[in-house]
mmCIF file of C-alpha atoms in Angstrom:
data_model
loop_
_atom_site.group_PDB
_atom_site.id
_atom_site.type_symbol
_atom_site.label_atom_id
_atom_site.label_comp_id
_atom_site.label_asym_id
_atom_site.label_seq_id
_atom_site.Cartn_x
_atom_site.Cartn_y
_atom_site.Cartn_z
ATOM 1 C CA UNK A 1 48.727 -61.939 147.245
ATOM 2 C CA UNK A 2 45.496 -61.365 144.919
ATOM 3 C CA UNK A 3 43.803 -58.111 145.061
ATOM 4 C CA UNK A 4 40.149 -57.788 145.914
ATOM 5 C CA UNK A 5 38.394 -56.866 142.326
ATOM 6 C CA UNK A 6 35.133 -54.880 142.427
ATOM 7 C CA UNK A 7 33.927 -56.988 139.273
ATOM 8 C CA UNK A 8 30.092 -57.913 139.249
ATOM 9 C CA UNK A 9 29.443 -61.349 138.501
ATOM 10 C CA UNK A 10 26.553 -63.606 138.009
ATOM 11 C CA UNK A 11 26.346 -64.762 142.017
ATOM 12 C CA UNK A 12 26.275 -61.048 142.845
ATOM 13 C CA UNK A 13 23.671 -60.501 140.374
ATOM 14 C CA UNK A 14 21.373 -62.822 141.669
ATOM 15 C CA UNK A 15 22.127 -62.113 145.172
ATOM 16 C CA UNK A 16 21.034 -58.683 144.203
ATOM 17 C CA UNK A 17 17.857 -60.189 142.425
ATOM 18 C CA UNK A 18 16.604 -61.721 145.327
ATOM 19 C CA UNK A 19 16.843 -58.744 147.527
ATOM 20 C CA UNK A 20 15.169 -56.828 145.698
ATOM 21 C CA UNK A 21 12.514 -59.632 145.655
ATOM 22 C CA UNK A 22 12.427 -60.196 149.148
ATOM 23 C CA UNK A 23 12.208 -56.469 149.207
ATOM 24 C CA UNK A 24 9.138 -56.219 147.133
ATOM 25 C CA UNK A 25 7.231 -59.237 149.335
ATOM 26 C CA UNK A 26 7.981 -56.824 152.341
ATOM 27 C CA UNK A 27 6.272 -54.068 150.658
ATOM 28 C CA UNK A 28 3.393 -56.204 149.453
ATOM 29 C CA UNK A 29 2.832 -58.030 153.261
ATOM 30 C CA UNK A 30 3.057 -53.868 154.330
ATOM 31 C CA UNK A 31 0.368 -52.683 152.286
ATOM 32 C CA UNK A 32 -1.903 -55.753 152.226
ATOM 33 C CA UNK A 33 -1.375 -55.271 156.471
ATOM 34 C CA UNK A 34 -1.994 -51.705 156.284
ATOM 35 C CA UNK A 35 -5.329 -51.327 154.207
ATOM 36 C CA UNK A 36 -7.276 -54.560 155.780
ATOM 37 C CA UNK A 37 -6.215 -57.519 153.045
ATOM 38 C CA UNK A 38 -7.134 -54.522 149.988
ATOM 39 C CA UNK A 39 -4.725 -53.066 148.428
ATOM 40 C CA UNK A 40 -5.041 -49.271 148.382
ATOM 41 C CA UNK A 41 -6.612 -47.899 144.986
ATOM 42 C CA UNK A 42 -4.565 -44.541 143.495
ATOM 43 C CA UNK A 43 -6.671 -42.089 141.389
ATOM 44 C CA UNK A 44 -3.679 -43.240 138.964
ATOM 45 C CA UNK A 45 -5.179 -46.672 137.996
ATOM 46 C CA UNK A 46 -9.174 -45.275 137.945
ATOM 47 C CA UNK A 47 -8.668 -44.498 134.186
ATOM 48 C CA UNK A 48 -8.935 -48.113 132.634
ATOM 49 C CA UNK A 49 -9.080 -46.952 129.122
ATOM 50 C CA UNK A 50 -5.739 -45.683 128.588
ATOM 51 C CA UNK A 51 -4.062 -44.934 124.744
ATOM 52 C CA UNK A 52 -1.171 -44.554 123.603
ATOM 53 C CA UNK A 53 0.100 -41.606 122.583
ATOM 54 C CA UNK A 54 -2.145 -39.536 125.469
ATOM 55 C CA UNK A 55 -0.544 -37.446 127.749
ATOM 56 C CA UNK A 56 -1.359 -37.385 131.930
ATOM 57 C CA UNK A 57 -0.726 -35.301 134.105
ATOM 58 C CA UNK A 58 2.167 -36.314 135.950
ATOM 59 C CA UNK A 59 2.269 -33.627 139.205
ATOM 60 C CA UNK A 60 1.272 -30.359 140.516
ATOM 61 C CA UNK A 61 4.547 -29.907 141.930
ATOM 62 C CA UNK A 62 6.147 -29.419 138.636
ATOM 63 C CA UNK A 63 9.181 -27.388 140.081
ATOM 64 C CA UNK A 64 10.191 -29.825 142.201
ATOM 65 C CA UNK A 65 9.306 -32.888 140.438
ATOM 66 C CA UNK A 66 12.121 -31.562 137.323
ATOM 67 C CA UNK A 67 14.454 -30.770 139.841
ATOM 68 C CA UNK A 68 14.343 -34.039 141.900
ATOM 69 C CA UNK A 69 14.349 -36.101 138.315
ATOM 70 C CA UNK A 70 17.459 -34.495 137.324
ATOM 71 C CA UNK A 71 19.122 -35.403 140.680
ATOM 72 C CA UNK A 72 17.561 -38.853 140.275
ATOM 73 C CA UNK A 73 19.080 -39.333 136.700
ATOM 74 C CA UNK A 74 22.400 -37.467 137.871
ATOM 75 C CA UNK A 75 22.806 -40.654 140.189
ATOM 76 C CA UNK A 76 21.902 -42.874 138.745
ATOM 77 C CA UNK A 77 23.979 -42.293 135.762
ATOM 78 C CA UNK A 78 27.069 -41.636 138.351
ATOM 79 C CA UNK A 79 26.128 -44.906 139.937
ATOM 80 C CA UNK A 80 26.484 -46.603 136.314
ATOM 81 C CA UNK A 81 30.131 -44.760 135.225
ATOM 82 C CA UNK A 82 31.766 -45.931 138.529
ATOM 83 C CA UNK A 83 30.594 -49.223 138.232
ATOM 84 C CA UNK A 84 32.012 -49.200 134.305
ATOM 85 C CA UNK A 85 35.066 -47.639 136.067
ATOM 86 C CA UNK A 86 35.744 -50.280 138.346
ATOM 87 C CA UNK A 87 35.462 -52.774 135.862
ATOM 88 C CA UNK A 88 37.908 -50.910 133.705
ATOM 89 C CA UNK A 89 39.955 -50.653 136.391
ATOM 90 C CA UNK A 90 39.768 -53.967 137.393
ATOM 91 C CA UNK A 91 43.383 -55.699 137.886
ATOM 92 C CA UNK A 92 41.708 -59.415 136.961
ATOM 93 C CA UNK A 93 39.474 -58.518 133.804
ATOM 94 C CA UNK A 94 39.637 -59.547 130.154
ATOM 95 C CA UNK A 95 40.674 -57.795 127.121
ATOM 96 C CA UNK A 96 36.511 -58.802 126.598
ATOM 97 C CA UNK A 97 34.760 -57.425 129.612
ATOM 98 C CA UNK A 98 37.238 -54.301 129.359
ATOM 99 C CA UNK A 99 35.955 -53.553 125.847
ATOM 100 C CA UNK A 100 32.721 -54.181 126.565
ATOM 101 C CA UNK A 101 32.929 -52.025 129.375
ATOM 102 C CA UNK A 102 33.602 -49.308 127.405
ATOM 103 C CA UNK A 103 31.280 -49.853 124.652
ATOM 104 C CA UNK A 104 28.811 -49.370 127.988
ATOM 105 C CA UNK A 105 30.988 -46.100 128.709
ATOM 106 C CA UNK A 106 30.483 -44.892 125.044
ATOM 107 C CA UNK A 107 26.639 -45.855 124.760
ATOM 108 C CA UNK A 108 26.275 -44.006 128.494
ATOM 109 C CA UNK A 109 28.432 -40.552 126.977
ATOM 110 C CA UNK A 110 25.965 -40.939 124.175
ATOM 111 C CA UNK A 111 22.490 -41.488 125.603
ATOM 112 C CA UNK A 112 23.326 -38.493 128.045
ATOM 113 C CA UNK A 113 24.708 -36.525 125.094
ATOM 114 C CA UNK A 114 21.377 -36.944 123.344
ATOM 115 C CA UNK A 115 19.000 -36.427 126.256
ATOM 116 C CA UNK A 116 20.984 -33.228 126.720
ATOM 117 C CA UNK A 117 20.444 -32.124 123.533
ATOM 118 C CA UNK A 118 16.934 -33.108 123.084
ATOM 119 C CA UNK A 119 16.025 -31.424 126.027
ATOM 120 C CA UNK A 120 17.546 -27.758 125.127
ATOM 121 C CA UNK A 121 15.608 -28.486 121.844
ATOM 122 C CA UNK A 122 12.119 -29.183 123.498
ATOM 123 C CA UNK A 123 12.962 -26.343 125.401
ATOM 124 C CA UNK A 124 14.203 -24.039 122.497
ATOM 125 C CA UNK A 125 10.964 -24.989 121.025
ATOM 126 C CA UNK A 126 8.875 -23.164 123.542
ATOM 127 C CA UNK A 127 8.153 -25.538 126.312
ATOM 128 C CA UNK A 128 9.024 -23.972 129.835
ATOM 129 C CA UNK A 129 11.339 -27.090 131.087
ATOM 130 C CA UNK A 130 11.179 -30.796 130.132
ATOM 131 C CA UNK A 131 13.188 -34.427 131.104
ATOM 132 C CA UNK A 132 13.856 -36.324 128.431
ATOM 133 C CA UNK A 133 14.773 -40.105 129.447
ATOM 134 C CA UNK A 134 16.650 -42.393 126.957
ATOM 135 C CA UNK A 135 16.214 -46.468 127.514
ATOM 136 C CA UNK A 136 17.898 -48.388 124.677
ATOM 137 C CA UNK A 137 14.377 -48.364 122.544
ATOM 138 C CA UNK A 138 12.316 -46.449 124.642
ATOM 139 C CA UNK A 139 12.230 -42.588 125.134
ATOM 140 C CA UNK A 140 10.093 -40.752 127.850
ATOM 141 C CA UNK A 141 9.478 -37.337 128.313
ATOM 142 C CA UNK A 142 7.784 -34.942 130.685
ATOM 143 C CA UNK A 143 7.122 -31.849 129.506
ATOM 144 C CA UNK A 144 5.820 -28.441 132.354
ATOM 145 C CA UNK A 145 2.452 -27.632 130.219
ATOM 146 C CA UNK A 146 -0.543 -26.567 131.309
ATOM 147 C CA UNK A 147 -2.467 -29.476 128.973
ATOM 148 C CA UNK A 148 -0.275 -30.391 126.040
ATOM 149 C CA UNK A 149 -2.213 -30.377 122.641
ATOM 150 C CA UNK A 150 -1.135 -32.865 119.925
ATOM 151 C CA UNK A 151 0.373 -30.965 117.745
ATOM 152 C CA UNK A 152 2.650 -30.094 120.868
ATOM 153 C CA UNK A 153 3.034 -33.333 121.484
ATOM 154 C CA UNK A 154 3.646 -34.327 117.347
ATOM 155 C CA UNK A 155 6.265 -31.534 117.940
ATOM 156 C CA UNK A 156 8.208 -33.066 120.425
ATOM 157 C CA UNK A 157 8.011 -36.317 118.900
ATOM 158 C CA UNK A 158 9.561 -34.735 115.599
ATOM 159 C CA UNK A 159 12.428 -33.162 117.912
ATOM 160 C CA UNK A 160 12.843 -36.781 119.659
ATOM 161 C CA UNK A 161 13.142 -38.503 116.232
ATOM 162 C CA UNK A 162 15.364 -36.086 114.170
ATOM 163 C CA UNK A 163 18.306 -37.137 117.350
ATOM 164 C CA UNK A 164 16.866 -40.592 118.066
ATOM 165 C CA UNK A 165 16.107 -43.948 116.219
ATOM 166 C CA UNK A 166 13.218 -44.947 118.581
ATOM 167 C CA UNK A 167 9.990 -46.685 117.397
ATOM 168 C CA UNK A 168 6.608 -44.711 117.870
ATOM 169 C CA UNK A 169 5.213 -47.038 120.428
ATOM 170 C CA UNK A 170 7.675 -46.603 122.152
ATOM 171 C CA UNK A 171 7.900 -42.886 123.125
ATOM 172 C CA UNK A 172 5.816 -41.965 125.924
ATOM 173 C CA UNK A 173 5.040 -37.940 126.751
ATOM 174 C CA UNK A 174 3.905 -36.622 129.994
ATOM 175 C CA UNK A 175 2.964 -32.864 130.769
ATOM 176 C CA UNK A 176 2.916 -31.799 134.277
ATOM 177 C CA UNK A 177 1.693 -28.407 135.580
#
């Protein structure tokens, strides 16, 4: 008798594509419903003239906002290692999908590693608390500041680049009160 395996293939894939999908029409129907046919408009898109490099103001909530984005990340990133461990684990994988698994595992260890350490370094630095995000080539961070100057924010982009290999256009810095 053949175990069940908990590997992800492409059919689950795109069955989880199209949920998602379907999930975002239901949201769009919902908020076209809602306002009259007019979407709603956000004090977040009023600034058309956006560069990069500037820093916004994220919340006023600052407190909560690091604490809930560490529990977000937390979960996410346990989400991700039990996946990886189920594929591991799997009784029906491939010499191939096991070591790529755990190339995943290693690259996972590493990106929290360095988020970790960036973090205590932003913080060493003299910021009050920070969340540093690491995406393959993209790095964001959100920084508590009470309107971060650029030579704060050249600062933390000289702490993100002396642990990271990530192009300039592609870090992004926040502050939030």
């Amino acid at each position: 008798m053949k175990k069940p395996s908990f590997i992800i293939g492409k059919k689950q894939i795109i069955l989880a594509g199209m949920t998602l999908i379907l999930g975002v029409a239901v949201y769009v129907n919902y908020a076209f419903s809602a306002t009259g046919n007019q979407l709603k408009k956000t004090s977040k898109f009023d600034n058309q003239a956006a560069n990069y490099g500037d820093t916004q103001l994220v919340s006023n909530d600052a407190e909560d906002y690091f604490a809930q984005a560490r529990i977000d990340r937390m979960t996410s990133r346990d989400e991700a290692v039990e996946t990886l461990k189920n594929i591991m684990n799997g009784g029906d994988t491939t010499e191939e999908e096991q070591s790529v698994a755990s190339e995943d595992a290693a690259a996972l260890s590493g990106a929290i590693e360095t988020e970790s350490t960036v973090e205590n370094l932003i913080k060493a630095a003299g910021f009050e608390d920070c969340v540093v995000y690491l995406d393959g080539n993209n790095a964001n961070i959100v920084v508590k500041s009470d309107g971060l100057l650029e030579s704060e924010a050249a600062q933390i982009k000289d702490i993100l680049l002396a642990q990271v290999d990530v192009a300039n256009e592609n870090i992004r810095i926040f502050d939030v009160q």
